[in-house]
XYZ file of C-alpha atoms in Angstrom:
396
model
C 58.121 95.938 -15.258
C 57.557 92.922 -17.466
C 60.192 91.487 -19.800
C 58.871 88.904 -22.275
C 61.100 86.971 -24.667
C 59.288 86.413 -27.980
C 61.905 84.671 -30.115
C 65.527 83.534 -29.970
C 68.183 82.870 -32.570
C 71.175 81.477 -30.706
C 71.829 83.907 -27.837
C 70.194 86.740 -29.784
C 66.663 87.386 -28.621
C 63.626 89.424 -29.564
C 61.735 90.636 -26.505
C 59.315 93.233 -25.211
C 59.898 95.302 -22.076
C 56.811 96.950 -20.578
C 56.983 99.461 -17.760
C 54.529 102.056 -16.463
C 52.253 101.513 -19.462
C 55.116 102.036 -21.945
C 56.667 99.535 -24.331
C 60.195 98.938 -25.580
C 60.803 96.387 -28.328
C 64.242 94.846 -28.017
C 66.978 94.605 -29.169
C 66.874 98.401 -29.131
C 69.160 101.373 -29.491
C 68.448 103.987 -26.809
C 69.429 107.524 -27.893
C 71.212 109.645 -25.319
C 69.285 112.681 -24.050
C 72.034 114.023 -21.810
C 70.251 117.161 -20.626
C 66.705 115.859 -21.252
C 67.208 116.424 -24.979
C 68.611 114.351 -27.830
C 70.978 116.894 -29.377
C 69.539 118.567 -32.470
C 66.144 116.854 -32.206
C 62.845 117.389 -30.430
C 60.295 114.946 -29.056
C 58.205 115.171 -32.233
C 61.208 113.851 -34.159
C 61.613 111.010 -31.687
C 57.951 110.043 -31.987
C 58.127 110.102 -35.806
C 61.143 107.804 -35.751
C 59.573 105.388 -33.306
C 62.102 105.993 -30.518
C 60.607 104.192 -27.530
C 63.249 105.033 -24.917
C 65.974 107.558 -24.182
C 68.652 107.712 -21.492
C 69.494 110.923 -19.642
C 72.485 111.888 -17.553
C 71.999 112.070 -13.800
C 75.169 114.060 -13.119
C 74.585 116.747 -15.736
C 70.893 117.161 -14.917
C 71.815 117.496 -11.242
C 74.254 120.260 -12.142
C 71.948 121.956 -14.686
C 69.048 122.771 -14.294
C 68.949 120.734 -11.052
C 67.040 117.584 -10.180
C 65.001 119.413 -7.552
C 63.690 121.805 -10.208
C 62.719 118.859 -12.414
C 60.972 117.206 -9.476
C 58.991 120.372 -8.788
C 58.077 120.536 -12.473
C 56.579 117.051 -12.274
C 59.440 114.818 -13.383
C 61.524 114.383 -16.473
C 58.714 113.055 -18.688
C 56.627 116.184 -18.191
C 59.712 118.419 -18.257
C 60.731 117.263 -21.750
C 57.181 116.325 -22.854
C 58.238 112.779 -23.719
C 55.871 109.866 -23.202
C 58.347 107.056 -23.838
C 60.583 105.212 -21.407
C 63.277 107.310 -19.760
C 66.377 105.681 -18.310
C 68.906 107.561 -16.218
C 72.482 106.556 -15.534
C 73.862 106.906 -12.024
C 76.656 109.443 -12.398
C 79.218 106.674 -12.097
C 80.461 107.196 -15.646
C 81.406 110.781 -14.794
C 83.589 109.407 -11.997
C 85.673 108.013 -14.848
C 85.227 110.594 -17.612
C 85.979 113.535 -15.298
C 88.550 111.552 -13.334
C 91.018 109.078 -14.793
C 89.517 109.615 -18.228
C 90.862 113.160 -18.245
C 94.139 112.204 -16.615
C 94.749 109.219 -18.903
C 93.414 110.857 -22.045
C 90.981 108.029 -22.782
C 87.235 107.974 -23.235
C 84.336 105.726 -24.052
C 83.062 107.417 -27.181
C 84.200 108.172 -30.710
C 87.383 106.392 -31.802
C 89.291 106.388 -28.513
C 87.034 103.899 -26.739
C 89.824 101.321 -26.891
C 93.526 101.916 -26.508
C 94.081 100.497 -29.977
C 92.349 103.647 -31.264
C 94.799 105.963 -29.503
C 98.085 107.203 -30.833
C 99.227 107.423 -27.240
C 97.851 107.310 -23.744
C 99.549 110.466 -22.568
C 98.552 112.581 -19.622
C 95.880 114.997 -20.858
C 94.859 117.144 -17.906
C 93.893 117.488 -14.292
C 91.154 115.345 -12.833
C 87.819 116.878 -11.877
C 86.533 113.765 -10.058
C 87.998 112.036 -7.011
C 86.775 108.636 -5.816
C 86.829 107.392 -2.231
C 85.163 104.425 -0.546
C 82.018 106.396 0.270
C 81.461 108.151 -3.065
C 82.816 110.678 -5.561
C 83.656 114.365 -5.218
C 83.399 116.440 -8.389
C 85.226 119.746 -8.737
C 83.755 120.832 -12.024
C 84.820 124.217 -13.435
C 82.306 123.738 -16.263
C 79.540 124.431 -13.751
C 81.705 126.560 -11.411
C 80.858 124.444 -8.383
C 81.518 121.191 -6.584
C 79.238 118.186 -6.211
C 79.251 115.098 -4.043
C 77.759 111.795 -5.193
C 77.223 108.741 -2.996
C 74.957 105.767 -3.713
C 72.227 107.391 -1.615
C 72.581 110.782 -3.312
C 72.490 109.188 -6.768
C 69.316 107.312 -5.845
C 67.727 110.505 -4.504
C 68.601 112.486 -7.622
C 67.216 109.775 -9.911
C 64.055 109.650 -7.802
C 63.685 113.419 -8.218
C 64.088 113.026 -11.976
C 61.307 110.430 -11.988
C 62.812 108.193 -14.664
C 61.375 104.732 -15.318
C 64.644 102.772 -15.166
C 67.635 103.786 -13.077
C 71.139 102.395 -12.707
C 73.006 101.626 -9.510
C 75.879 103.949 -8.636
C 79.188 102.374 -9.622
C 82.794 103.192 -10.370
C 83.600 103.009 -14.065
C 87.299 102.214 -14.391
C 89.802 103.300 -17.022
C 91.304 100.874 -19.569
C 94.630 101.927 -18.070
C 93.614 100.816 -14.559
C 95.700 97.852 -13.426
C 94.382 94.676 -11.836
C 94.831 95.827 -8.247
C 92.987 99.090 -8.764
C 90.230 97.408 -10.769
C 89.738 94.883 -7.980
C 89.431 97.653 -5.377
C 86.985 99.537 -7.598
C 84.947 96.357 -8.024
C 84.699 95.816 -4.281
C 83.614 99.449 -3.940
C 81.000 99.021 -6.685
C 79.557 95.926 -5.001
C 79.233 97.719 -1.656
C 77.583 100.641 -3.430
C 75.160 98.252 -5.162
C 73.901 97.077 -1.774
C 73.485 100.668 -0.609
C 71.581 101.542 -3.775
C 69.147 98.680 -3.204
C 68.493 100.032 0.278
C 67.972 103.617 -0.878
C 66.291 103.581 -4.308
C 62.735 104.719 -5.028
C 60.539 101.622 -5.307
C 58.418 103.335 -7.964
C 61.414 102.957 -10.263
C 63.104 99.850 -11.630
C 66.800 99.486 -10.959
C 69.552 97.814 -12.984
C 72.765 96.608 -11.333
C 76.033 97.140 -13.178
C 78.648 94.460 -13.796
C 82.183 95.832 -13.572
C 85.651 94.260 -13.512
C 87.515 95.790 -16.426
C 89.235 93.413 -18.819
C 89.925 90.782 -16.141
C 87.955 87.569 -16.475
C 87.963 86.554 -12.822
C 86.766 90.000 -11.752
C 84.062 90.153 -14.433
C 82.757 86.706 -13.509
C 82.852 87.539 -9.807
C 80.908 90.724 -10.449
C 78.349 89.002 -12.684
C 77.650 86.377 -10.036
C 77.380 88.954 -7.262
C 75.111 91.390 -9.145
C 72.988 88.483 -10.391
C 72.466 87.317 -6.808
C 70.845 90.627 -5.853
C 67.212 91.663 -6.532
C 67.945 93.945 -9.468
C 65.346 94.279 -12.237
C 67.942 94.100 -14.990
C 71.650 94.414 -15.666
C 74.078 96.878 -17.159
C 77.509 95.910 -18.421
C 79.787 98.886 -17.920
C 83.237 100.181 -17.211
C 86.328 99.600 -19.281
C 85.620 96.964 -21.913
C 89.260 96.175 -22.504
C 91.905 97.401 -24.891
C 90.365 96.074 -28.114
C 87.093 95.001 -29.692
C 88.072 91.389 -29.058
C 88.379 92.177 -25.351
C 84.855 93.596 -25.354
C 83.447 90.478 -26.996
C 85.296 88.288 -24.501
C 83.746 90.235 -21.636
C 80.246 89.754 -23.043
C 80.899 86.035 -23.494
C 82.134 85.707 -19.903
C 79.393 87.751 -18.282
C 76.048 87.271 -20.013
C 75.758 83.484 -19.478
C 76.063 84.149 -15.728
C 73.104 86.560 -15.659
C 69.438 85.682 -15.232
C 68.163 85.021 -18.729
C 64.723 86.364 -17.803
C 66.011 89.889 -17.149
C 67.128 92.533 -19.686
C 70.813 93.287 -20.330
C 72.016 96.774 -21.268
C 75.471 97.505 -22.708
C 76.418 100.966 -21.497
C 77.956 103.496 -23.870
C 78.290 101.228 -26.912
C 76.448 101.785 -30.191
C 78.526 101.235 -33.339
C 76.914 99.141 -36.092
C 79.447 96.322 -35.763
C 79.239 96.443 -31.968
C 75.456 96.147 -32.053
C 75.501 93.023 -34.210
C 78.199 91.439 -32.042
C 76.406 92.433 -28.843
C 73.003 91.155 -29.955
C 74.593 87.865 -30.998
C 75.883 87.464 -27.437
C 72.611 88.351 -25.703
C 72.567 92.143 -25.254
C 69.065 93.656 -25.318
C 69.660 97.405 -25.270
C 72.471 99.806 -26.163
C 73.096 103.519 -25.688
C 75.676 105.821 -27.205
C 76.075 109.508 -28.081
C 77.800 108.806 -31.414
C 74.784 109.250 -33.760
C 74.311 112.891 -32.790
C 77.943 113.635 -31.936
C 79.193 112.386 -35.286
C 76.338 114.199 -37.031
C 77.536 117.535 -35.673
C 80.952 116.777 -37.158
C 79.531 116.012 -40.586
C 79.887 112.238 -40.254
C 76.813 110.362 -41.490
C 75.855 106.703 -41.337
C 75.522 104.646 -44.512
C 74.463 101.040 -45.024
C 76.275 98.347 -47.045
C 73.865 99.204 -49.881
C 75.433 102.666 -50.151
C 79.074 101.899 -49.448
C 79.082 101.315 -45.702
C 81.330 98.565 -44.341
C 83.475 97.560 -41.392
C 86.491 99.433 -42.738
C 84.764 102.820 -42.912
C 82.654 102.005 -39.828
C 79.478 102.488 -41.870
C 79.948 106.225 -42.183
C 81.062 108.920 -44.599
C 82.198 112.486 -44.086
C 79.881 114.669 -46.106
C 82.478 117.442 -46.558
C 84.366 115.381 -49.116
C 84.532 116.955 -52.590
C 83.178 113.798 -54.245
C 79.722 114.739 -52.929
C 79.739 118.251 -54.434
C 77.447 117.305 -57.348
C 76.103 114.013 -55.981
C 72.329 114.110 -56.430
C 71.729 110.713 -54.818
C 70.114 110.357 -51.419
C 72.573 109.902 -48.591
C 71.646 106.236 -48.205
C 69.593 104.041 -50.564
C 68.517 101.721 -47.728
C 67.363 104.428 -45.347
C 63.841 105.792 -45.780
C 64.079 108.665 -43.306
C 62.846 112.177 -44.105
C 66.376 113.304 -44.954
C 67.117 110.507 -47.413
C 63.722 110.912 -49.066
C 64.029 114.659 -49.578
C 67.655 115.796 -49.773
C 70.705 114.946 -51.847
C 74.248 114.370 -50.729
C 75.222 117.567 -52.565
C 72.702 119.620 -50.568
C 73.807 118.117 -47.263
C 77.429 118.867 -48.158
C 76.494 122.469 -48.964
C 74.708 122.897 -45.624
C 77.665 121.491 -43.708
C 80.239 123.595 -45.563
C 78.081 126.685 -45.023
C 77.758 125.858 -41.310
C 73.973 126.078 -41.613
C 72.083 125.062 -38.467
C 69.678 123.073 -40.637
C 72.468 120.603 -41.326
C 72.891 119.654 -37.678
C 69.220 118.786 -37.311
C 69.017 116.855 -40.594
C 72.244 114.960 -39.886
C 71.157 114.087 -36.356
C 67.748 112.989 -37.608
C 69.276 110.674 -40.201
C 71.839 109.119 -37.872
C 69.334 108.376 -35.104
C 66.715 107.089 -37.555
C 69.373 104.904 -39.174
C 69.983 103.184 -35.834
C 66.256 102.811 -35.131
C 65.677 101.172 -38.512
C 68.693 98.882 -38.119
C 67.350 97.657 -34.774
C 63.930 97.047 -36.311
C 65.478 94.865 -38.997
C 67.539 93.006 -36.403
C 64.382 92.277 -34.395
C 62.586 90.999 -37.485
C 65.553 88.816 -38.433
C 65.551 87.133 -35.001
C 61.848 86.306 -35.287
C 62.463 84.799 -38.727
C 65.560 82.884 -37.580
C 67.721 84.898 -40.000
C 69.807 87.034 -37.653
C 73.132 85.536 -38.752
C 72.177 86.006 -42.390
C 71.493 89.685 -41.734
C 74.731 90.045 -39.823
C 76.653 88.569 -42.749
C 74.959 90.988 -45.149
C 76.126 93.921 -43.047
C 79.487 92.773 -41.728
C 80.570 90.223 -44.308
C 81.931 86.777 -43.547
């Protein structure tokens, strides 16, 4: 793997990551292909959009169809017929989402990423994941079976998948986890990082994950420890605090402590505002399920040139009656297939009629929107105009 920085504008940087004959221009948004598929799209769509990398889910692929099957098939690239870069997470996020995430009623997607987006943090349900010092036990009724993940098992599964970039197995903590628990989880994550480095497939490149919740001393301790190890890049994960300001603080604490010559990935974050703020602080790549998840709910991304702003989170709900006779394209700035060929009125009709065509068109637009935004961000960094572009999108 080679990571080459081409231009910088403050901490924001334009770079190129090359691995196994494949190229990723950064900053980049990496669509989530949970089960070796970006929901609603196929690999032809991804190629048309210029998607250079996707990230798949180690836990879910292990449970269905099984990493051993994918290995026998020839690896995830051949399995999904995708010739771009494939990243895989470690399964550590599911330790949270199926564990304390279910018990605490908090997540890392949609509008409940931070506690400020919750009406309450009430108990929501029984946990399906149980963490101990050696690993995580999953009792998942969705798949009607149990699973056991340890650092070594995660490395073996990711080797079977044959992804290009893998992540170390970690414990992703809840925003409701207190200092003492977060500290214990951090110590566990650091021990697991060492075990991952012993066990991972050397044909793959491995990123270490910085944890520590919202606590500065723990985040800085983790950044220094992970940076001291021979990882090929870094992920910033776990609970990112109770507000957007907390998340920005974490990035400001952590990134200056990491090797500037290695790529930094912000796990599970991909809102328009978050991307600008993350790039400004030195993040190279982002992943998030929101483009396709929101699309399935009828929520579509729009730029400032078509009414998008911080208040509406750069999105509109197409079901609204104001779009019933609206013959304009969804977004004047976007030049995707959907915006070039279909009106807001038609998209509203498809959504209201529950037509399957809507889910593909909406997903296509939302993913393309993010790809184009990242392209403009990269160009602005090269021209030394990143902060000008940020102001255009986010305001003063």
